[in-house]
Coordinates of C-alpha atoms in Angstrom, one line a residue:
M1 CA -142.1 37.7 -16.0
S2 CA -145.8 37.1 -15.2
R3 CA -148.4 39.0 -13.5
F4 CA -151.5 38.5 -11.0
T5 CA -154.1 41.3 -11.2
I6 CA -157.2 41.3 -9.3
P7 CA -159.1 44.3 -7.9
R8 CA -157.4 46.8 -5.0
D9 CA -160.4 45.7 -2.7
L10 CA -162.7 43.1 -2.5
Y11 CA -165.6 42.9 -0.1
H12 CA -167.5 39.5 0.1
G13 CA -170.2 37.9 2.6
K14 CA -174.0 38.6 2.8
G15 CA -174.5 42.2 3.3
S16 CA -171.4 43.6 1.7
L17 CA -173.6 45.8 -0.6
E18 CA -173.7 48.3 2.1
E19 CA -170.0 48.9 1.3
L20 CA -171.0 51.4 -1.5
K21 CA -171.8 54.0 1.4
N22 CA -168.0 54.0 1.9
L23 CA -166.8 55.2 -1.8
Q24 CA -165.7 58.6 -2.4
G25 CA -166.6 60.7 -4.9
K26 CA -169.1 63.0 -6.6
K27 CA -171.0 61.1 -9.3
A28 CA -171.8 57.6 -9.9
M29 CA -173.5 55.9 -12.9
V30 CA -175.0 52.9 -12.2
V31 CA -175.5 50.3 -14.8
V32 CA -178.0 47.7 -14.6
G33 CA -179.4 44.8 -16.8
G34 CA -183.0 43.9 -17.7
G35 CA -184.7 44.8 -14.3
S36 CA -184.1 41.9 -11.3
M37 CA -181.9 44.2 -9.4
K38 CA -184.7 46.9 -9.3
R39 CA -187.6 43.9 -8.7
F40 CA -185.4 42.5 -5.9
G41 CA -184.9 46.0 -4.1
F42 CA -180.9 45.7 -4.6
L43 CA -180.8 48.4 -7.1
D44 CA -182.6 50.9 -4.6
Q45 CA -180.3 49.9 -1.6
A46 CA -177.1 50.5 -3.9
V47 CA -178.6 54.0 -5.0
A48 CA -179.5 54.8 -1.3
Y49 CA -175.8 53.8 0.1
L50 CA -174.5 56.0 -2.7
K51 CA -176.5 58.8 -1.8
E52 CA -175.5 58.4 1.7
A53 CA -171.8 58.7 0.6
G54 CA -172.7 62.0 -0.7
M55 CA -173.0 61.1 -4.3
E56 CA -175.3 62.2 -7.2
V57 CA -176.4 59.0 -9.2
A58 CA -177.7 58.1 -12.5
L59 CA -179.0 55.3 -14.4
I60 CA -178.4 53.1 -17.4
E61 CA -180.9 50.3 -17.0
G62 CA -182.2 47.5 -19.4
V63 CA -178.6 46.3 -20.7
E64 CA -179.4 43.1 -22.6
P65 CA -178.1 39.7 -22.6
D66 CA -174.9 39.4 -24.5
P67 CA -174.6 43.1 -24.9
S68 CA -174.1 44.7 -28.2
V69 CA -171.6 47.4 -29.5
T70 CA -174.7 49.6 -29.8
T71 CA -175.8 49.4 -26.5
V72 CA -172.1 50.0 -25.2
L73 CA -171.6 53.2 -27.6
K74 CA -175.1 54.7 -26.1
G75 CA -174.3 54.0 -22.6
A76 CA -170.9 56.0 -23.1
E77 CA -172.7 58.7 -24.7
K78 CA -174.9 59.0 -21.4
M79 CA -171.5 58.6 -19.3
R80 CA -170.1 61.5 -21.1
E81 CA -173.3 63.7 -20.4
F82 CA -173.5 62.7 -16.6
E83 CA -169.6 62.8 -16.2
P84 CA -169.1 60.2 -13.2
D85 CA -166.1 59.7 -11.2
W86 CA -167.5 56.2 -10.3
I87 CA -168.9 53.7 -12.5
V88 CA -170.9 51.0 -10.4
A89 CA -172.3 48.2 -12.1
M90 CA -174.5 45.5 -11.1
G91 CA -176.1 42.3 -12.2
G92 CA -175.3 39.6 -14.0
G93 CA -172.1 39.4 -16.4
S94 CA -173.7 41.2 -19.3
P95 CA -174.2 44.9 -17.6
I96 CA -171.1 44.6 -16.0
D97 CA -169.3 43.6 -19.0
A98 CA -171.1 46.4 -21.1
A99 CA -170.0 48.9 -18.4
K100 CA -166.5 48.2 -18.7
A101 CA -166.4 48.9 -22.6
M102 CA -168.9 52.0 -21.8
W103 CA -165.8 52.8 -19.4
A104 CA -163.4 53.0 -22.3
F105 CA -165.6 54.8 -24.7
Y106 CA -166.3 57.5 -22.0
E107 CA -162.9 58.2 -21.3
Y108 CA -161.6 58.2 -24.9
P109 CA -164.6 59.1 -27.2
D110 CA -162.8 58.7 -30.1
T111 CA -161.8 55.1 -29.6
K112 CA -163.0 52.5 -32.2
F113 CA -164.6 49.2 -31.1
E114 CA -162.0 47.3 -33.5
D115 CA -159.0 48.6 -31.6
L116 CA -160.5 47.3 -28.5
C117 CA -160.7 43.6 -29.9
T118 CA -157.0 43.5 -29.9
P119 CA -156.0 42.0 -26.9
F120 CA -154.3 44.1 -24.2
N121 CA -154.8 47.1 -26.1
F122 CA -157.1 49.5 -24.1
P123 CA -155.8 52.9 -23.7
T124 CA -155.0 54.1 -20.0
L125 CA -158.2 54.2 -17.9
R126 CA -159.1 56.0 -14.5
T127 CA -158.4 59.6 -16.3
K128 CA -162.2 60.0 -15.4
A129 CA -163.5 57.4 -13.5
K130 CA -163.4 54.5 -10.9
F131 CA -165.1 51.1 -11.3
C132 CA -167.1 48.7 -8.9
A133 CA -168.4 45.7 -9.8
I134 CA -171.4 43.9 -8.0
P135 CA -172.2 40.5 -9.4
S136 CA -175.6 38.9 -8.8
T137 CA -174.8 35.4 -10.7
S138 CA -172.2 33.0 -9.8
G139 CA -170.6 32.5 -13.1
T140 CA -168.7 35.0 -15.0
A141 CA -166.5 36.5 -12.4
T142 CA -166.3 39.6 -14.4
E143 CA -166.1 41.6 -11.3
V144 CA -162.4 40.4 -10.7
T145 CA -161.4 40.2 -14.5
A146 CA -159.5 41.8 -17.3
F147 CA -162.2 40.8 -19.7
S148 CA -165.5 42.0 -21.3
V149 CA -167.5 40.2 -23.9
I150 CA -169.4 42.5 -26.3
T151 CA -171.7 41.1 -29.4
D152 CA -171.2 42.6 -33.0
Y153 CA -174.8 41.2 -34.0
D154 CA -173.9 42.7 -37.6
K155 CA -171.6 39.8 -37.8
G156 CA -173.0 37.4 -35.3
I157 CA -169.8 37.2 -33.3
K158 CA -169.1 37.5 -29.7
Y159 CA -165.8 39.4 -29.0
P160 CA -163.8 38.9 -25.9
L161 CA -162.3 42.0 -25.1
A162 CA -159.1 41.8 -22.7
D163 CA -156.8 44.2 -20.7
F164 CA -155.9 44.7 -17.0
N165 CA -157.0 48.0 -17.3
I166 CA -161.1 46.9 -17.4
T167 CA -160.1 44.8 -14.3
P168 CA -162.3 46.6 -11.7
D169 CA -161.0 48.7 -8.4
I170 CA -163.7 47.1 -6.5
A171 CA -165.5 44.4 -6.3
I172 CA -168.6 43.6 -4.0
V173 CA -169.6 39.9 -3.9
D174 CA -172.6 39.7 -1.9
S175 CA -174.3 36.3 -1.6
A176 CA -177.9 37.9 -1.0
L177 CA -177.7 39.0 -4.6
A178 CA -177.2 35.2 -5.8
E179 CA -180.0 34.0 -3.5
T180 CA -182.4 35.3 -6.5
M181 CA -180.9 33.2 -9.4
P182 CA -183.5 30.7 -11.2
K183 CA -182.3 27.1 -11.0
K184 CA -181.7 27.2 -15.2
L185 CA -179.2 30.3 -14.4
V186 CA -177.6 28.6 -11.5
A187 CA -176.7 25.6 -13.6
H188 CA -175.3 27.6 -16.6
T189 CA -173.4 30.2 -14.5
G190 CA -171.8 27.3 -12.3
M191 CA -170.4 25.3 -15.2
D192 CA -169.2 28.6 -16.8
A193 CA -167.4 28.7 -13.7
M194 CA -166.2 25.4 -13.4
T195 CA -164.9 25.8 -17.2
H196 CA -163.0 28.9 -16.1
A197 CA -161.2 27.2 -13.5
I198 CA -160.5 24.2 -15.5
E199 CA -159.1 25.6 -18.4
A200 CA -157.2 28.4 -16.3
Y201 CA -155.5 25.1 -14.7
V202 CA -154.0 23.9 -18.1
S203 CA -153.7 26.9 -19.9
T204 CA -150.1 27.4 -20.9
L205 CA -149.7 30.6 -18.7
H206 CA -151.1 28.8 -15.4
C207 CA -148.7 29.8 -12.8
N208 CA -148.1 29.1 -8.9
Y209 CA -150.7 31.9 -8.2
T210 CA -153.3 30.7 -10.5
D211 CA -153.2 27.2 -9.7
A212 CA -154.0 27.7 -5.9
V213 CA -157.2 29.7 -6.7
A214 CA -158.1 27.6 -9.6
L215 CA -158.0 24.0 -7.8
H216 CA -160.0 25.3 -4.9
A217 CA -162.4 26.6 -6.9
I218 CA -163.0 23.4 -8.9
K219 CA -163.6 21.4 -5.6
M220 CA -165.9 24.1 -4.4
I221 CA -167.9 23.9 -7.5
H222 CA -167.8 20.0 -7.5
K223 CA -169.1 20.0 -4.1
E224 CA -171.6 22.6 -4.1
L225 CA -172.9 23.3 -7.4
K226 CA -175.8 20.6 -7.6
K227 CA -176.7 21.6 -4.4
S228 CA -177.2 25.3 -5.0
F229 CA -179.1 24.2 -7.9
D230 CA -181.5 22.4 -5.6
G231 CA -182.1 25.5 -3.9
C232 CA -179.7 25.2 -0.7
M233 CA -178.8 29.1 0.1
T234 CA -175.8 28.0 1.9
A235 CA -174.5 26.1 -1.3
R236 CA -175.3 29.3 -3.1
A237 CA -173.3 31.3 -1.1
E238 CA -170.5 29.1 -1.4
M239 CA -170.8 29.1 -5.2
H240 CA -170.7 33.0 -5.2
D241 CA -167.2 32.8 -3.8
A242 CA -166.1 29.7 -5.7
Q243 CA -166.8 31.4 -9.2
C244 CA -165.0 34.6 -7.8
L245 CA -161.7 32.5 -7.2
A246 CA -162.0 30.9 -10.8
G247 CA -162.3 34.3 -12.2
M248 CA -159.1 35.2 -10.3
A249 CA -157.3 32.4 -11.9
F250 CA -158.5 32.6 -15.6
S251 CA -158.1 36.5 -15.5
N252 CA -154.6 35.9 -15.1
A253 CA -153.8 32.6 -16.6
L254 CA -156.3 33.1 -19.4
L255 CA -158.6 30.5 -20.8
G256 CA -158.6 28.1 -24.0
I257 CA -160.7 26.6 -26.8
V258 CA -163.9 25.9 -25.0
H259 CA -164.1 29.5 -24.5
S260 CA -163.1 30.3 -28.0
M261 CA -165.8 27.7 -29.3
A262 CA -168.7 29.0 -27.2
H263 CA -167.6 33.0 -28.4
K264 CA -168.1 31.9 -31.8
T265 CA -171.1 29.8 -31.5
G266 CA -173.0 31.9 -29.1
A267 CA -174.7 34.3 -31.6
A268 CA -173.7 32.3 -35.1
Y269 CA -177.3 30.8 -35.7
T270 CA -180.8 32.2 -36.8
G271 CA -182.7 29.6 -34.3
D272 CA -181.3 31.2 -31.0
H273 CA -178.2 32.1 -28.8
I274 CA -176.3 29.5 -27.7
I275 CA -176.3 30.5 -24.0
H276 CA -172.6 30.9 -22.9
G277 CA -172.4 28.7 -19.8
C278 CA -174.5 26.0 -21.5
A279 CA -172.2 26.2 -24.5
N280 CA -168.9 26.0 -22.3
A281 CA -170.4 23.0 -20.4
M282 CA -171.2 21.0 -23.6
Y283 CA -168.0 21.6 -25.2
L284 CA -165.6 21.3 -22.3
P285 CA -165.5 17.3 -21.9
K286 CA -164.7 16.8 -25.6
V287 CA -161.8 19.6 -25.6
I288 CA -160.7 17.6 -22.5
K289 CA -160.4 14.7 -24.6
Y290 CA -158.7 16.4 -27.5
N291 CA -156.2 18.4 -25.1
A292 CA -155.3 15.4 -23.3
K293 CA -153.3 14.3 -26.1
N294 CA -150.8 16.7 -24.8
E295 CA -149.0 14.9 -22.1
E296 CA -148.7 18.0 -19.6
A297 CA -152.4 18.8 -20.0
A298 CA -153.3 15.3 -19.5
E299 CA -151.1 15.0 -16.4
R300 CA -153.2 18.2 -15.3
Y301 CA -156.3 17.1 -15.6
A302 CA -155.5 14.0 -14.0
Q303 CA -154.6 16.0 -11.0
I304 CA -158.1 17.9 -11.2
A305 CA -159.3 14.3 -11.0
D306 CA -157.3 13.7 -7.9
H307 CA -158.4 16.7 -6.0
I308 CA -162.1 16.0 -6.1
G309 CA -161.3 12.5 -5.6
L310 CA -162.4 10.7 -9.1
G311 CA -160.2 7.5 -8.6
G312 CA -158.4 5.8 -11.6
T313 CA -154.8 4.5 -11.6
T314 CA -153.3 5.9 -14.6
T315 CA -153.3 9.1 -16.2
A316 CA -155.6 8.1 -18.9
E317 CA -158.1 6.7 -16.5
K318 CA -158.0 9.7 -14.5
V319 CA -158.7 11.9 -17.4
D320 CA -161.7 9.5 -18.2
A321 CA -163.1 9.7 -15.1
L322 CA -162.9 13.7 -15.3
I323 CA -164.7 14.0 -18.4
A324 CA -167.5 11.2 -17.2
E325 CA -167.8 13.2 -14.1
L326 CA -168.1 16.5 -16.3
R327 CA -170.8 14.9 -18.3
S328 CA -173.1 13.7 -15.2
M329 CA -172.9 16.8 -13.7
N330 CA -174.3 18.1 -17.0
D331 CA -177.0 15.3 -16.9
Q332 CA -177.7 16.4 -13.0
L333 CA -178.3 20.1 -13.9
D334 CA -180.3 19.3 -17.2
I335 CA -177.6 21.0 -19.7
P336 CA -177.6 18.9 -23.0
Q337 CA -174.3 17.1 -23.9
A338 CA -174.0 18.7 -27.3
I339 CA -175.8 21.3 -29.6
K340 CA -177.9 18.8 -31.5
F341 CA -179.6 18.3 -28.1
Y342 CA -179.7 21.9 -27.4
G343 CA -183.4 23.1 -26.5
A344 CA -184.7 26.7 -26.0
G345 CA -182.8 28.3 -23.0
G346 CA -180.2 25.8 -23.0
V347 CA -182.1 22.8 -22.0
K348 CA -182.1 19.4 -23.1
A349 CA -184.2 18.5 -26.1
E350 CA -184.8 15.8 -28.5
T351 CA -184.5 18.2 -31.7
S352 CA -182.2 20.8 -31.6
I353 CA -183.4 24.6 -32.0
I354 CA -180.3 25.1 -34.3
D355 CA -180.9 24.3 -37.6
E356 CA -178.5 21.5 -39.2
A357 CA -178.2 22.7 -42.4
E358 CA -177.1 26.1 -41.3
F359 CA -175.0 24.6 -38.7
L360 CA -172.9 22.7 -41.4
E361 CA -173.2 25.7 -43.8
K362 CA -171.5 27.7 -41.0
L363 CA -169.2 25.4 -39.8
P364 CA -166.3 26.0 -41.7
A365 CA -166.3 29.9 -40.8
V366 CA -167.2 29.5 -37.3
A367 CA -164.0 27.0 -36.8
A368 CA -162.0 29.7 -38.4
N369 CA -163.5 32.5 -36.1
A370 CA -162.9 29.9 -33.2
I371 CA -159.3 29.3 -34.0
G372 CA -158.6 33.0 -34.2
D373 CA -160.4 33.8 -30.9
A374 CA -158.4 35.4 -28.3
C375 CA -158.5 32.4 -25.7
T376 CA -157.0 29.9 -28.3
G377 CA -153.5 31.3 -28.0
S378 CA -153.5 29.7 -24.2
N379 CA -154.9 26.3 -24.9
P380 CA -152.7 23.6 -24.5
R381 CA -153.0 22.3 -27.8
Q382 CA -153.6 24.7 -31.0
P383 CA -156.1 23.1 -33.4
S384 CA -156.2 23.1 -37.3
Q385 CA -159.1 24.0 -39.2
E386 CA -160.0 20.3 -39.5
E387 CA -159.5 19.7 -35.9
M388 CA -161.7 22.7 -34.6
E389 CA -164.6 21.5 -37.1
K390 CA -164.3 18.1 -35.6
L391 CA -164.6 19.8 -32.0
L392 CA -167.5 21.8 -33.1
D393 CA -169.5 19.3 -35.3
K394 CA -173.0 18.7 -33.4
K395 CA -172.8 15.0 -35.1
V396 CA -169.2 14.3 -33.9
I397 CA -169.5 11.3 -36.1
S398 CA -171.3 10.3 -39.0
V399 CA -172.0 6.3 -37.7
S400 CA -174.2 5.7 -34.7
A401 CA -172.6 3.1 -32.4
K402 CA -176.1 2.5 -31.3
E403 CA -177.1 1.0 -34.9
H404 CA -175.0 -1.7 -34.6
L405 CA -173.3 -4.5 -32.3
G406 CA -170.1 -4.5 -33.9
I407 CA -168.1 -2.9 -31.2
N408 CA -166.8 -6.5 -30.3
E409 CA -165.7 -7.5 -33.8
L410 CA -163.8 -4.0 -34.4
E411 CA -161.9 -4.6 -31.0
E412 CA -160.9 -8.4 -32.0
T413 CA -159.8 -7.1 -35.7
I414 CA -157.5 -4.7 -33.4
K415 CA -156.2 -7.3 -31.5
T416 CA -155.5 -9.5 -34.6
M417 CA -153.5 -6.8 -36.3
F418 CA -151.4 -6.7 -32.9
F419 CA -150.8 -9.8 -32.6
H420 CA -150.3 -11.1 -36.3
G421 CA -149.0 -7.7 -37.5
K422 CA -151.0 -7.1 -40.7
L423 CA -154.3 -5.3 -41.6
E424 CA -156.3 -6.3 -45.0
F425 CA -158.2 -3.2 -46.2
N426 CA -159.6 -2.1 -49.7
D427 CA -157.6 -5.3 -51.1
E428 CA -154.1 -3.6 -49.8
V429 CA -152.2 -5.4 -47.0
Y430 CA -151.0 -3.0 -44.3
I431 CA -148.2 -4.7 -42.1
T432 CA -148.5 -3.5 -38.8
N433 CA -144.9 -2.6 -36.7
V434 CA -143.6 -1.6 -33.6
R435 CA -144.6 2.1 -34.4
H436 CA -148.3 1.0 -35.0
K437 CA -148.5 -1.0 -31.5
A438 CA -149.2 2.4 -29.3
A439 CA -151.9 3.5 -31.9
L440 CA -153.7 -0.4 -31.9
K441 CA -153.5 0.2 -28.1
N442 CA -155.2 3.3 -27.9
A443 CA -157.7 1.8 -30.4
C444 CA -158.5 -0.6 -27.9
D445 CA -158.7 1.4 -25.0
S446 CA -160.9 3.4 -26.6
L447 CA -163.3 1.0 -27.8
A448 CA -163.3 -0.7 -23.9
M449 CA -164.7 2.9 -23.3
V450 CA -167.3 2.6 -25.6
R451 CA -168.5 -0.8 -24.6
K452 CA -168.5 0.6 -21.0
S453 CA -170.8 3.5 -21.8
I454 CA -173.0 1.2 -24.2
A455 CA -173.5 -1.0 -21.4
D456 CA -174.2 1.7 -19.0
G457 CA -177.0 3.1 -21.4
M458 CA -175.5 6.3 -22.2
P459 CA -176.2 8.2 -24.9
E460 CA -174.5 8.4 -28.3
D461 CA -172.9 11.6 -27.5
F462 CA -171.2 10.1 -24.1
Y463 CA -169.0 7.7 -26.4
S464 CA -168.9 9.1 -29.8
I465 CA -165.5 10.9 -29.0
D466 CA -164.2 7.6 -27.7
L467 CA -165.2 5.8 -31.2
M468 CA -163.7 8.8 -33.0
S469 CA -160.4 7.9 -31.5
A470 CA -160.5 4.4 -32.1
Y471 CA -161.0 5.4 -35.8
E472 CA -158.0 8.2 -36.0
E473 CA -155.8 5.3 -34.6
L474 CA -156.7 3.1 -37.3
G475 CA -156.2 6.0 -39.9
K476 CA -152.6 6.4 -38.4
I477 CA -152.0 2.5 -39.5
I478 CA -153.3 2.7 -43.0
G479 CA -151.8 6.4 -43.3
E480 CA -155.1 8.4 -44.4
A481 CA -157.0 11.2 -43.0
V482 CA -160.1 10.0 -40.7
D483 CA -162.8 11.7 -42.8
D484 CA -166.6 10.8 -42.6
D485 CA -166.0 8.5 -46.1
L486 CA -163.2 6.4 -44.5
V487 CA -164.9 6.2 -41.0
N488 CA -167.8 4.7 -42.7
E489 CA -165.6 2.1 -44.9
I490 CA -164.1 0.8 -41.8
F491 CA -167.3 0.7 -39.9
S492 CA -168.5 -1.3 -42.8
K493 CA -165.5 -3.5 -43.3
F494 CA -165.0 -4.4 -39.7
C495 CA -168.2 -3.9 -37.8
M496 CA -170.9 -4.9 -40.0
G497 CA -169.1 -7.6 -41.5
K498 CA -169.8 -6.2 -45.3

């Protein structure tokens, strides 16, 4: 048996904030973030509507981006003092996520944060209060989801809390609030929403109900995000609806390792936080490449490509077209393609603000934490420690294809192996057979993509996954794991003529 859970009521459209005056209760605790809701007048409007409903109103203000366990516990204490029967959270994902966790500690003061980290382990809520969520950004969709992300800064880890109990009772999706978003926030939250919809569609827990809203959300985001980024308020309203649909999909189908990686890298480094939506945008293309080795996942990615009209004849061509389109969207939205290009605030930079030595030192632990993340279980493939480290590695591959013109030579070597049936390497002769034919063909296909990318002037990160795929296929034939040393050996032997 499967389950599809969304808020009991969802009010949407410009001006729908007014629905607050129809809530029935005695006391409302309003939770907001850093000040934008007050600055643009929406907080005053909300308070006025709640008072018109006959309620006493108190505020919890100043919830920080990536809210902490400390913030949650302090907020819950204020709730216990005020004793609201409605919790109204408004703003970006952070205040709404924080308010969800506060809700649990308000109703169950003896609860331990560690207990809530176990998926679907919340106590029964609504013994004291109901919950209304009002988003001002178009990405997290926390107003309709069973999720909340809270950061333990002592451990440097973001924890996704998951339980249908914390799905809000009422969601108000008023596009007027989204009109105030700055461009960078539009970009990051928009690609967060795209990641939600794509991961939900290929999740191992997808169903007919989640597929419908996921596909439509993908189509809307693909059509409207760049226009919203450029300031079109009609597109901004469409994006506010699209991200909500994506939230309905992933809240019920769950997510995958793009989010696992984003959760565990977000607060891991001293240089700065890696903004969640930006992290998803960077990781999504390489995860699609990785997941597409699963036949069912590849077919579903191809269906997405068809749905948004990307072209391609074979499944592989459609998957590659989807990857290329997502990377193109990142470029159009000024989002870096990899951590090594991650600048302050999540914009493109020639030098990353994440220190490479620290990144490499923490890579094994971060990879292990990502594998253990709650989102990993519903991913189409379950990565090993080595695979996760490769997916996270900011360099992806130790040899820059820009430094040589040997792709043609490597491709010719593979074709010779295909037709003549042997490979001479390190004074050994490896006889290729029928079982190697697929690996050789895959290597040729990958190299063809590399050559096209170089010809099109694409950055190294754009084609490094394809280059690594070619090396992996060679590794299958010579029977060794493809590590950096082996990559360099093969590179030197076949690409540099040494």
